[in-house]
JSON list of C-alpha atoms in Angstrom, two decimals:
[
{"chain": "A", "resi": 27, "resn": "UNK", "atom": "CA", "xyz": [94.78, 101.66, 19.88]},
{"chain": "A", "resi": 28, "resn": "UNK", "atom": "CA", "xyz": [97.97, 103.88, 19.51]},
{"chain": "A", "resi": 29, "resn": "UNK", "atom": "CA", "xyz": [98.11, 106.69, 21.87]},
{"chain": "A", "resi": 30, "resn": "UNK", "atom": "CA", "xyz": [100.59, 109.29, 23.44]},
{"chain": "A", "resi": 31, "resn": "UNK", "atom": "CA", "xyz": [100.47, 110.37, 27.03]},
{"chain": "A", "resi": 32, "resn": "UNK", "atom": "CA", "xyz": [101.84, 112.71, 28.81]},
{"chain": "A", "resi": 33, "resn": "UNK", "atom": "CA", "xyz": [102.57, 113.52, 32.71]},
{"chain": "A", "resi": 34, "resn": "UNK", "atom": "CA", "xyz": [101.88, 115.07, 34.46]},
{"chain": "A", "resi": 35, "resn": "UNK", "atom": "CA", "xyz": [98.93, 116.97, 33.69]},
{"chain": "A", "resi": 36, "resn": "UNK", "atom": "CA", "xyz": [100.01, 119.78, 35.16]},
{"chain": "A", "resi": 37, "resn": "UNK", "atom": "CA", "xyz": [103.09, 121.31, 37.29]},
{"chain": "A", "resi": 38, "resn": "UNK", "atom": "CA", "xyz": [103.67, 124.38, 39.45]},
{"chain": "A", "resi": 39, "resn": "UNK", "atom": "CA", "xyz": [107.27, 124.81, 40.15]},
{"chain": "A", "resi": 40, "resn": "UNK", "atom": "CA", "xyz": [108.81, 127.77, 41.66]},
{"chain": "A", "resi": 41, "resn": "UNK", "atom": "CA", "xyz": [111.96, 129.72, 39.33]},
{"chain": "A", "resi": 42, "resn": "UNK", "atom": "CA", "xyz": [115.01, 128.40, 39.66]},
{"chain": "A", "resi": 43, "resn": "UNK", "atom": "CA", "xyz": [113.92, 124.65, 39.90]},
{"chain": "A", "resi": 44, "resn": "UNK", "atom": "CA", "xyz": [114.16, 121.98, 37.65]},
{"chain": "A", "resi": 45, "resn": "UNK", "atom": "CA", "xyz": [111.31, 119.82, 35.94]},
{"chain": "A", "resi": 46, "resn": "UNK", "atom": "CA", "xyz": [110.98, 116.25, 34.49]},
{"chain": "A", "resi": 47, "resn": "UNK", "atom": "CA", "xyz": [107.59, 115.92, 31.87]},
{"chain": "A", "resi": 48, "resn": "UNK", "atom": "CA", "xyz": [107.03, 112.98, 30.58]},
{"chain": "A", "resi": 49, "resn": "UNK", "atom": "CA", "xyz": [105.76, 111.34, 27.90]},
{"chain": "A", "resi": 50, "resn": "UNK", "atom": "CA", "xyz": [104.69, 107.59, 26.51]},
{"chain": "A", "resi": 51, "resn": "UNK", "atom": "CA", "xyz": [103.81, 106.52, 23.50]},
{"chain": "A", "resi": 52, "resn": "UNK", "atom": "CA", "xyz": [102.08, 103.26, 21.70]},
{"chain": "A", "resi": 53, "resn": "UNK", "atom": "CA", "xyz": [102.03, 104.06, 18.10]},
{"chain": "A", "resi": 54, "resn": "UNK", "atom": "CA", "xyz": [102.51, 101.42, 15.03]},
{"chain": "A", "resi": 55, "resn": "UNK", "atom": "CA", "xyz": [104.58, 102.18, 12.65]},
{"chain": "A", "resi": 56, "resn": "UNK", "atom": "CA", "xyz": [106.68, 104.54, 14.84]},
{"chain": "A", "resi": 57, "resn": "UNK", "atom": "CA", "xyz": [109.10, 107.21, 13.28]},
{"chain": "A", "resi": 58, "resn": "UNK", "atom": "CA", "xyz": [110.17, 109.70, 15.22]},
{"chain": "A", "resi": 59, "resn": "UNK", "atom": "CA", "xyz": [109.08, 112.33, 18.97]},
{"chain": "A", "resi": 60, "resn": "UNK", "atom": "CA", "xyz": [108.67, 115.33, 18.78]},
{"chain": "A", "resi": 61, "resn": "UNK", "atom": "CA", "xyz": [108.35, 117.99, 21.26]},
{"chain": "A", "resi": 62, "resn": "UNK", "atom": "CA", "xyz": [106.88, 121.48, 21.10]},
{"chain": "A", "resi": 63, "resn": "UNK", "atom": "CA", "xyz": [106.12, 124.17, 23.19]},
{"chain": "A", "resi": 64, "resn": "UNK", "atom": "CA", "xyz": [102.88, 126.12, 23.31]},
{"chain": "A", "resi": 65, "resn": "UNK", "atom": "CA", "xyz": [101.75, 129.50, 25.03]},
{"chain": "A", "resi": 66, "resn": "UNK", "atom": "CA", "xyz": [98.52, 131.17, 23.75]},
{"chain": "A", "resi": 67, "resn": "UNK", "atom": "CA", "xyz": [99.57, 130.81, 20.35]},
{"chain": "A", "resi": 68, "resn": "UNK", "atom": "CA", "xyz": [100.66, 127.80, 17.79]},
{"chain": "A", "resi": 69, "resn": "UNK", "atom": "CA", "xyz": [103.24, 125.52, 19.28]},
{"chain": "A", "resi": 70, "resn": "UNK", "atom": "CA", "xyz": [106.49, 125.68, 18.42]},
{"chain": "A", "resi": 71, "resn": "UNK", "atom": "CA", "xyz": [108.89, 123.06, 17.70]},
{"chain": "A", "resi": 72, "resn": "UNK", "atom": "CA", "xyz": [111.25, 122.44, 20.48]},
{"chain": "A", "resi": 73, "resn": "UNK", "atom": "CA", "xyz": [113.03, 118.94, 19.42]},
{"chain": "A", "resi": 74, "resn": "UNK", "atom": "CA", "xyz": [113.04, 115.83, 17.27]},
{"chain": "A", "resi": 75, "resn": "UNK", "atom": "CA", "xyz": [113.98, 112.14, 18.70]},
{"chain": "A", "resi": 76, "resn": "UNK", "atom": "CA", "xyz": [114.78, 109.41, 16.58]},
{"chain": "A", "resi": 77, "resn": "UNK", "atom": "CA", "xyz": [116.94, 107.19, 18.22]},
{"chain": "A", "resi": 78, "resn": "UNK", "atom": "CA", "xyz": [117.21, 106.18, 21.83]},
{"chain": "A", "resi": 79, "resn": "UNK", "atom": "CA", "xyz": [119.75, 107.27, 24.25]},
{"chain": "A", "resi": 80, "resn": "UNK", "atom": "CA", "xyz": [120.83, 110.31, 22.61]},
{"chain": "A", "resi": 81, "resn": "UNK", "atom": "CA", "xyz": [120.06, 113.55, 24.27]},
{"chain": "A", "resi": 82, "resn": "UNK", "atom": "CA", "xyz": [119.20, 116.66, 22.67]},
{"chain": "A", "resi": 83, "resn": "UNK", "atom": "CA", "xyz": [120.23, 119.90, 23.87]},
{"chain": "A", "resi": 84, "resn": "UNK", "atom": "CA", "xyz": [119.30, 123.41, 23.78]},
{"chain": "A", "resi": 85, "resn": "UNK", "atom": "CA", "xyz": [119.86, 125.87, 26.43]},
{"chain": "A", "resi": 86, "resn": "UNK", "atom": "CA", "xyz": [118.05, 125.10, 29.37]},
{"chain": "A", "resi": 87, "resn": "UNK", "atom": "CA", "xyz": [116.23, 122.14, 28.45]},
{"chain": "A", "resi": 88, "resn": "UNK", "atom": "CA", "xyz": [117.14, 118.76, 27.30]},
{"chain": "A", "resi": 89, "resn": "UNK", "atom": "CA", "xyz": [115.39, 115.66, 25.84]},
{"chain": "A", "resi": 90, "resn": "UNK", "atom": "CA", "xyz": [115.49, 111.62, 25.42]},
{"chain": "A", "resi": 91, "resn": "UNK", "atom": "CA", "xyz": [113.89, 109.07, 24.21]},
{"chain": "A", "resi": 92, "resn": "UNK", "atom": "CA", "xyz": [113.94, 105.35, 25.15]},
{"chain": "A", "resi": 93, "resn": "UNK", "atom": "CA", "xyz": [112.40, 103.22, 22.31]},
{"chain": "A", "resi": 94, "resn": "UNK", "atom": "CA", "xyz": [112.78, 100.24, 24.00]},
{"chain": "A", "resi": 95, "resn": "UNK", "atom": "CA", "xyz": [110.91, 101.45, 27.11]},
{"chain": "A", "resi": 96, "resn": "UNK", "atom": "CA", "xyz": [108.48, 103.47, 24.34]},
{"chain": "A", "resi": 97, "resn": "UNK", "atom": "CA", "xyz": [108.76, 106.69, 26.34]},
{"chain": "A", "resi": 98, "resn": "UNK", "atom": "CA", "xyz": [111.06, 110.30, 26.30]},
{"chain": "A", "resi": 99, "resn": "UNK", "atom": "CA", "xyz": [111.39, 112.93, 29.22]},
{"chain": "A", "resi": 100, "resn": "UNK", "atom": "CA", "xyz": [111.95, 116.50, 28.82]},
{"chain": "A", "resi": 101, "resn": "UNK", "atom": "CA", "xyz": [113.71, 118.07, 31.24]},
{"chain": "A", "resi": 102, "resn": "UNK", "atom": "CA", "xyz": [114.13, 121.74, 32.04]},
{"chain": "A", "resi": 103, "resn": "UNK", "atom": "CA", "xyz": [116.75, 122.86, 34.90]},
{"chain": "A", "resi": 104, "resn": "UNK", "atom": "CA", "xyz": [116.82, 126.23, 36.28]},
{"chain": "A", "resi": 105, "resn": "UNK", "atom": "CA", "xyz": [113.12, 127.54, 35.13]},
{"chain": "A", "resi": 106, "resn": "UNK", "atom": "CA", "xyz": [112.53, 130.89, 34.11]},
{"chain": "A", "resi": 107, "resn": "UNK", "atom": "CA", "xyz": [109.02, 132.30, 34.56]},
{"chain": "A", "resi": 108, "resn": "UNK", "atom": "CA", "xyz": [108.97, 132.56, 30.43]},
{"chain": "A", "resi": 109, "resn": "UNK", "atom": "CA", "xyz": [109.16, 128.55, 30.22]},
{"chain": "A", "resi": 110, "resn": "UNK", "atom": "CA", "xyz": [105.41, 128.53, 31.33]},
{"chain": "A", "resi": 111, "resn": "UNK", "atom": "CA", "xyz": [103.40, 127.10, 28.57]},
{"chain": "A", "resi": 112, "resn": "UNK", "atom": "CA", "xyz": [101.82, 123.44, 27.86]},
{"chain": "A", "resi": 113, "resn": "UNK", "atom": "CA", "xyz": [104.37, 120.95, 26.41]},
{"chain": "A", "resi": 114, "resn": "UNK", "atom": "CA", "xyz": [102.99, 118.59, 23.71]},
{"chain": "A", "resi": 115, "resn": "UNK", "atom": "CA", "xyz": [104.71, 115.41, 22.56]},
{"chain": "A", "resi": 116, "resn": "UNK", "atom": "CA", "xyz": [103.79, 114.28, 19.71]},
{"chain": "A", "resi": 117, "resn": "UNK", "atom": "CA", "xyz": [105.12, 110.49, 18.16]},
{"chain": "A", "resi": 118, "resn": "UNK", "atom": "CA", "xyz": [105.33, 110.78, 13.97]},
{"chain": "A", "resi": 119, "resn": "UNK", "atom": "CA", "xyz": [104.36, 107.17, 12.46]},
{"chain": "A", "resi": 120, "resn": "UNK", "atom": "CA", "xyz": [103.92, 106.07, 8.79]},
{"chain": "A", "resi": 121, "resn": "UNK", "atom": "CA", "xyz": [104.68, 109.07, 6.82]},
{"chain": "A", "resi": 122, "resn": "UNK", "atom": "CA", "xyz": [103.45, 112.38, 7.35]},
{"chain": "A", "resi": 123, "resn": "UNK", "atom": "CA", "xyz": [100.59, 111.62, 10.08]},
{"chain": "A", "resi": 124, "resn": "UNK", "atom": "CA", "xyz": [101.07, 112.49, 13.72]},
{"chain": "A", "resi": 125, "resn": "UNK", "atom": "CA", "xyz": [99.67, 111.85, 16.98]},
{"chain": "A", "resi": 126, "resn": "UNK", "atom": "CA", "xyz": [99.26, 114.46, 19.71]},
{"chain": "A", "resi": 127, "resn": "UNK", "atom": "CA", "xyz": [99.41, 114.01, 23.40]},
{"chain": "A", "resi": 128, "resn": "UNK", "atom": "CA", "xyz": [97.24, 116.26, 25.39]},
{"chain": "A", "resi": 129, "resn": "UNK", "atom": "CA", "xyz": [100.31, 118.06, 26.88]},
{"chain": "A", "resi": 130, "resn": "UNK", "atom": "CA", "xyz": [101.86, 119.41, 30.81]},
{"chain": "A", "resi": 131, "resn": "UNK", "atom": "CA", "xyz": [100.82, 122.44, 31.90]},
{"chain": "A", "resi": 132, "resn": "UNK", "atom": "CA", "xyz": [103.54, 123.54, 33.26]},
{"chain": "A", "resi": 133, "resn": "UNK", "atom": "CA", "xyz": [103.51, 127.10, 35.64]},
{"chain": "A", "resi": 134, "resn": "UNK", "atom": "CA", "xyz": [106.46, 128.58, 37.06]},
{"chain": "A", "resi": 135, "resn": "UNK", "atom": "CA", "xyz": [105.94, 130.85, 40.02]},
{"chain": "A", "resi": 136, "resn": "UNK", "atom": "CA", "xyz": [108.74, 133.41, 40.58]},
{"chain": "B", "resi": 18, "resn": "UNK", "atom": "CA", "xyz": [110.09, 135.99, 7.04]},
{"chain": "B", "resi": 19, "resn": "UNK", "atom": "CA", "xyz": [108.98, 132.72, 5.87]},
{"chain": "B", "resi": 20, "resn": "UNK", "atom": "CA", "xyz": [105.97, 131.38, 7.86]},
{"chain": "B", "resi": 21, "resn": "UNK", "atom": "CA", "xyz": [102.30, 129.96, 7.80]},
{"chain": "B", "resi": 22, "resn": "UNK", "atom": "CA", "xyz": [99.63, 132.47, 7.84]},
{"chain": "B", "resi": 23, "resn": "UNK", "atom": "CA", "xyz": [95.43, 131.64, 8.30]},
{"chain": "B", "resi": 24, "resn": "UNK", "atom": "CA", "xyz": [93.02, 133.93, 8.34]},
{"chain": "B", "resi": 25, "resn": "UNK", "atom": "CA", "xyz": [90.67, 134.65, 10.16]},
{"chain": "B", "resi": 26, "resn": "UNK", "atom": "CA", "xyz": [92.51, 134.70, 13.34]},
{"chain": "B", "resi": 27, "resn": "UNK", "atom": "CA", "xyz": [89.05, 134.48, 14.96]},
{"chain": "B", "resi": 28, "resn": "UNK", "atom": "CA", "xyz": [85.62, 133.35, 13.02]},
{"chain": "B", "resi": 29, "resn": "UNK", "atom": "CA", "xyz": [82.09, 133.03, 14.14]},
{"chain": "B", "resi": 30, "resn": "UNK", "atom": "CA", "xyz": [79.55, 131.37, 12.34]},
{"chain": "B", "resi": 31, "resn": "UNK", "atom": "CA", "xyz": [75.90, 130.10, 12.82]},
{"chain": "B", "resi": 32, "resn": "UNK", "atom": "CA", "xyz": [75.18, 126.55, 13.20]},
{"chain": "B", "resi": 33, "resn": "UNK", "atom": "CA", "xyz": [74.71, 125.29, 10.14]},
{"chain": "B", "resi": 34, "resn": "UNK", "atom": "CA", "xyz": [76.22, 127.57, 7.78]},
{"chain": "B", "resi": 35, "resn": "UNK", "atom": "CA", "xyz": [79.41, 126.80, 6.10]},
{"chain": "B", "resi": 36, "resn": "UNK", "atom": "CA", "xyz": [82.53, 127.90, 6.67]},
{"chain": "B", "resi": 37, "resn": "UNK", "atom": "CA", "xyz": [86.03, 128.55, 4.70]},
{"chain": "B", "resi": 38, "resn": "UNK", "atom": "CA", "xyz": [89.13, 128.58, 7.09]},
{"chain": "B", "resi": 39, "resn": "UNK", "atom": "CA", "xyz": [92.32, 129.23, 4.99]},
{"chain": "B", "resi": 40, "resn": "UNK", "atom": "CA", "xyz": [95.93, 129.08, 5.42]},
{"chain": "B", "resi": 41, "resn": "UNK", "atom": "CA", "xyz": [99.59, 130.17, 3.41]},
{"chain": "B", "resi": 42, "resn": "UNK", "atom": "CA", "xyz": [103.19, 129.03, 3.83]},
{"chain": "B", "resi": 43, "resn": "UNK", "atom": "CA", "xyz": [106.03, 131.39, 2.47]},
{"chain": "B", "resi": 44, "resn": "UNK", "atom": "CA", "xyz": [107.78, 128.14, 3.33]},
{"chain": "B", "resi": 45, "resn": "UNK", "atom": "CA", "xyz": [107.57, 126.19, -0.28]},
{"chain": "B", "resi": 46, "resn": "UNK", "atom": "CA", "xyz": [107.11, 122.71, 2.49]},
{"chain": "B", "resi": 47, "resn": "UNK", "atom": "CA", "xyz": [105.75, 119.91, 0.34]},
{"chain": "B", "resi": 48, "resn": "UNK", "atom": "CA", "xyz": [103.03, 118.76, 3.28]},
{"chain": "B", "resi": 49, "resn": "UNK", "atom": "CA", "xyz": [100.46, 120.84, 4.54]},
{"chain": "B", "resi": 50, "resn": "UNK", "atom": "CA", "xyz": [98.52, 119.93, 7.71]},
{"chain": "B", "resi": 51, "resn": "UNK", "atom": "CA", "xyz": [95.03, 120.97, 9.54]},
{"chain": "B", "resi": 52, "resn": "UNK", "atom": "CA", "xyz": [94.54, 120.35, 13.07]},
{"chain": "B", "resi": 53, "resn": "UNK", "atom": "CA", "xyz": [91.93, 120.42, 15.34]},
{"chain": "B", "resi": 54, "resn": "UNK", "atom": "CA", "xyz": [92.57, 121.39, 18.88]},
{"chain": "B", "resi": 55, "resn": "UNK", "atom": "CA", "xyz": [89.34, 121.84, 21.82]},
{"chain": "B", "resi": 56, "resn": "UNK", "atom": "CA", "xyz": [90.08, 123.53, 25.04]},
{"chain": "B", "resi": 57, "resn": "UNK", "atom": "CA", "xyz": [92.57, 121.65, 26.78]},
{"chain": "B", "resi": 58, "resn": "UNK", "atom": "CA", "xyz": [92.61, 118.74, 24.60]},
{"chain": "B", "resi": 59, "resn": "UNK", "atom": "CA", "xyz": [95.78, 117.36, 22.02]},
{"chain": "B", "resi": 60, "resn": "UNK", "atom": "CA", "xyz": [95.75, 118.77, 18.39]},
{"chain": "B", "resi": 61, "resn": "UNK", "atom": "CA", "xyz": [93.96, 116.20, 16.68]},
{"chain": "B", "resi": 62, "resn": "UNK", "atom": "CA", "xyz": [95.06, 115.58, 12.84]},
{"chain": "B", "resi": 63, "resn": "UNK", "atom": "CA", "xyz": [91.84, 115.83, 10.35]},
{"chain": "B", "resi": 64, "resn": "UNK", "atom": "CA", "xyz": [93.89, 115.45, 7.08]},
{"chain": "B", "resi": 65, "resn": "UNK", "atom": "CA", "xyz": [97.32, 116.48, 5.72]},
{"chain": "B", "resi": 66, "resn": "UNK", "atom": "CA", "xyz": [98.49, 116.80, 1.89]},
{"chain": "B", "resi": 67, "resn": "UNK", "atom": "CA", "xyz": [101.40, 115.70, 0.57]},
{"chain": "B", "resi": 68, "resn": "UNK", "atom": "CA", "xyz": [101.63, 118.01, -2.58]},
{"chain": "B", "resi": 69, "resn": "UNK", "atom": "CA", "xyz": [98.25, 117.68, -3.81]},
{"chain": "B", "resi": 70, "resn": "UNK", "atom": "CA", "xyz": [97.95, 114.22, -2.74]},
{"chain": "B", "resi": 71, "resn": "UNK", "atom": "CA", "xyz": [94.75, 114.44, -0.11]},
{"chain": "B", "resi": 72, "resn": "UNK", "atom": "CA", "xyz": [95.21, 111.92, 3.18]},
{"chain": "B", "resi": 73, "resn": "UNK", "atom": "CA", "xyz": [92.20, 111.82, 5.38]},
{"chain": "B", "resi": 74, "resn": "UNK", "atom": "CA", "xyz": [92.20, 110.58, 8.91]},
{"chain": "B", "resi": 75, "resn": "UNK", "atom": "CA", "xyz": [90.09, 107.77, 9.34]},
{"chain": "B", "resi": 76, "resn": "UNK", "atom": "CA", "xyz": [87.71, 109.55, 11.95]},
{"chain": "B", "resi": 77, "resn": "UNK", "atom": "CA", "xyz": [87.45, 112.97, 10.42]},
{"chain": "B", "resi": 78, "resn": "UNK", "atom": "CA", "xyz": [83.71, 113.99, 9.87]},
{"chain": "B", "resi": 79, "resn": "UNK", "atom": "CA", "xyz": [82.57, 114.50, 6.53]},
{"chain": "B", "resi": 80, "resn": "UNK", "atom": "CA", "xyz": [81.61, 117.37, 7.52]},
{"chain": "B", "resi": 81, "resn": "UNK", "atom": "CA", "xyz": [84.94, 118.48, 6.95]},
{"chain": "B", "resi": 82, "resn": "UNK", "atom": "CA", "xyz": [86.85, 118.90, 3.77]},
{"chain": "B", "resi": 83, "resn": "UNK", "atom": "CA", "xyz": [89.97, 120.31, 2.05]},
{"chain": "B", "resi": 84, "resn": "UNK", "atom": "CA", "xyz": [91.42, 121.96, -0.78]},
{"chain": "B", "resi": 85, "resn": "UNK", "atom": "CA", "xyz": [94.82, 122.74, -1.74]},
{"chain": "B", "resi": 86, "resn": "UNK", "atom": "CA", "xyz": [95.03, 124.61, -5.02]},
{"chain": "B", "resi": 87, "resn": "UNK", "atom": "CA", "xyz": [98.56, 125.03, -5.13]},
{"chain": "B", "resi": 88, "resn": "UNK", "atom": "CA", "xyz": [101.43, 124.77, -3.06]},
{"chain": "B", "resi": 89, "resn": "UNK", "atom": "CA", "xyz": [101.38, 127.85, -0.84]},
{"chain": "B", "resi": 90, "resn": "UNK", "atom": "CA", "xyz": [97.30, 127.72, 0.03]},
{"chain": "B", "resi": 91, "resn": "UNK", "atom": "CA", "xyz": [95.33, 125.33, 1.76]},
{"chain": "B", "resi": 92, "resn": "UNK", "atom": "CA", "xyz": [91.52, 125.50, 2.77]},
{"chain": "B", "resi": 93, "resn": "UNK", "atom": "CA", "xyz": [89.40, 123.73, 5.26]},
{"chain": "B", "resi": 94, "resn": "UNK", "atom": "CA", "xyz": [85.78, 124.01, 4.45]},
{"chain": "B", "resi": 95, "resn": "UNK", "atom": "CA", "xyz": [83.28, 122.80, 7.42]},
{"chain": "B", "resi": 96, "resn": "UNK", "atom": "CA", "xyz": [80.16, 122.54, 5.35]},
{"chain": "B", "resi": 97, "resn": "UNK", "atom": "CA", "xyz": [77.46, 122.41, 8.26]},
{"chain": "B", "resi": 98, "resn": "UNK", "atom": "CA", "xyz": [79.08, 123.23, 11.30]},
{"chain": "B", "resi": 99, "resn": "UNK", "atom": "CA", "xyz": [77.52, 122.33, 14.94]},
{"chain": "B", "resi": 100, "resn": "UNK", "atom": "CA", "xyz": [78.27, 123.33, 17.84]},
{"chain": "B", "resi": 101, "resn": "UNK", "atom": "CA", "xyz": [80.84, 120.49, 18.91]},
{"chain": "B", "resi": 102, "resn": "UNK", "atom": "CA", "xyz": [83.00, 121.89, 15.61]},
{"chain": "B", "resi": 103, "resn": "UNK", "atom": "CA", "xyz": [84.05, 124.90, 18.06]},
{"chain": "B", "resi": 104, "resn": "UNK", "atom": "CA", "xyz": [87.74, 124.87, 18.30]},
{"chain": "B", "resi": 105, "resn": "UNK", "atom": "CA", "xyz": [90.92, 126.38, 17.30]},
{"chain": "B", "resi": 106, "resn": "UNK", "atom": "CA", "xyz": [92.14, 125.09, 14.30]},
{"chain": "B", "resi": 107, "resn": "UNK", "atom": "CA", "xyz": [95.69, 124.92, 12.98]},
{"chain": "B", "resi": 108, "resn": "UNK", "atom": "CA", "xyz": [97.38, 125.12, 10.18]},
{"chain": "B", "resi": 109, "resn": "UNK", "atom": "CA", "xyz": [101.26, 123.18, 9.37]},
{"chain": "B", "resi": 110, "resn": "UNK", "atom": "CA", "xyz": [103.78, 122.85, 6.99]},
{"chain": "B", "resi": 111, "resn": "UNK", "atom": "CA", "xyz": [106.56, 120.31, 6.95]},
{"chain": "B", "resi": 112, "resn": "UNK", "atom": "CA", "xyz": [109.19, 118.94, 4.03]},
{"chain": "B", "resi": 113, "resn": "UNK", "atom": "CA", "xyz": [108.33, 115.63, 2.87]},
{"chain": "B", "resi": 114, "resn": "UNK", "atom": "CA", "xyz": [111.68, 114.31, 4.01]},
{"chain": "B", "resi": 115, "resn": "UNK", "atom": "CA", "xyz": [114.16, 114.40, 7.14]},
{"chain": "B", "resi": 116, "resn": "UNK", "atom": "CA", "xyz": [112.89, 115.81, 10.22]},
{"chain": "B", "resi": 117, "resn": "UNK", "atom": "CA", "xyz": [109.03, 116.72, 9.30]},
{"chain": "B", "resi": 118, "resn": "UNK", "atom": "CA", "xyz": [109.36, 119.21, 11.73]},
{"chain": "B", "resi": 119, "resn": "UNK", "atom": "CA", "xyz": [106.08, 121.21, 11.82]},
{"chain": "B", "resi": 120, "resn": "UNK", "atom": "CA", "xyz": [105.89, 124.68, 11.45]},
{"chain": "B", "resi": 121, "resn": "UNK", "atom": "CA", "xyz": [102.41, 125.91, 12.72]},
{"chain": "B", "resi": 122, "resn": "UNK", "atom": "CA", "xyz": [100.55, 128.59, 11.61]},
{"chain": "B", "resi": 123, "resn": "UNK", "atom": "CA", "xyz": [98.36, 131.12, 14.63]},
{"chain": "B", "resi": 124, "resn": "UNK", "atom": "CA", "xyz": [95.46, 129.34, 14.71]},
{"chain": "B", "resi": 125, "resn": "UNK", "atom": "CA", "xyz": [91.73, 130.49, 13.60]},
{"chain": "B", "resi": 126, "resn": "UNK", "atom": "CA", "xyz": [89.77, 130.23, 16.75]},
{"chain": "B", "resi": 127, "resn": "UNK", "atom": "CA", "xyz": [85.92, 129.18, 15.19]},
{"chain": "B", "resi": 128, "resn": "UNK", "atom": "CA", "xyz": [82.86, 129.76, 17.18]},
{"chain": "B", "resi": 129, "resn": "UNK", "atom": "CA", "xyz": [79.53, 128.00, 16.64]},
{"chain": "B", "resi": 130, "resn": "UNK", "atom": "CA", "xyz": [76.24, 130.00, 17.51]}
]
């Protein structure tokens, strides 16, 4: 049965530090991770992994994926109380169908 | 600004009577998507179109059903909804090609009575 998950659950983490989520995948017909981040709203896309070893970078936070090892961490270093939200990974197989993980809820304290 | 809009935002209905969520993209994206996300839980897919080809998820209700009459709007009827249908359900867009990133709409947040 494919399925994504994600861990931890959830993470309090006081500003300034830096946080590791993780996520794993079994999916057939894999394509592509995707991260996104969501506050009380919809999520919003955050990054796109296709191929392993190859970080992506924006800012703060930074992402990888190991296909061999079927997993990817996001990591964000110095939080900011405004990087509290749940992060959903989601894996992209066949064409145009994807699968959902059930996210980290992640809290920074300042 | 290009973006996905549904309306409601928020929508309560009676169990049993049906319902018409609805969503638009100023995006032009070929694919159009509807979620289904419960408290605390992953968006689940229920269907996506790929132009006006329909693609149904193999565990979506039949309870539940689309239209997309062109390319900006897409519907999601729930014909008789229970009380388990409660949920917030999204709306995305995507191109058919390259990254398929996802560009979500708010959300309609439906609740059964």
């Amino acid at each position: 049965e494919d399925k994504v998950v994600q861990s931890p659950l959830s993470l309090v983490v006081h500003e300034g530090d830096t946080v590791t989520l993780n996520c794993s995948y079994e999916v057939t017909n894999f394509r592509s991770l995707l991260w996104y981040k969501q506050e009380k709203k919809a999520p919003t896309f955050l990054f796109m992994l296709t191929s392993s070893g190859i970080e992506k970078k924006s800012g703060r936070l930074s992402s990888i994926l190991d296909k061999k090892e079927l997993f990817s961490i996001l990591n964000i270093t110095a939080t900011q109380t405004g990087d509290s939200a749940v992060y959903l990974c989601a894996t992209r197989y066949t064409g145009n169908q994807f699968y959902f993980g059930t996210g980290t809820s992640l809290t920074v304290i300042p | 600004d290009a973006m996905v809009i549904q309306n409601p935002r928020y929508q309560v209905t009676q169990f049993g009577k049906p319902v018409t969520l609805s969503c638009s993209q100023t995006l032009n994206h070929n694919v159009m998507y509807w979620y289904q996300q419960k408290s605390s839980q992953a968006p689940k897919l229920l269907f996506h179109y790929y132009d006006k080809d329909f693609n149904n998820e193999a565990d979506t209700p039949d309870n539940f059903q689309s239209r997309r009459p062109n390319t900006s709007f897409c519907f999601l009827d729930i014909r008789s909804p229970g009380l388990g249908d409660a949920a917030m359900y999204l709306c995305a867009t995507s191109r058919a090609d390259g990254e398929r990133r996802q560009f979500f709409g708010p959300g309609t947040r439906l609740t059964v009575l």
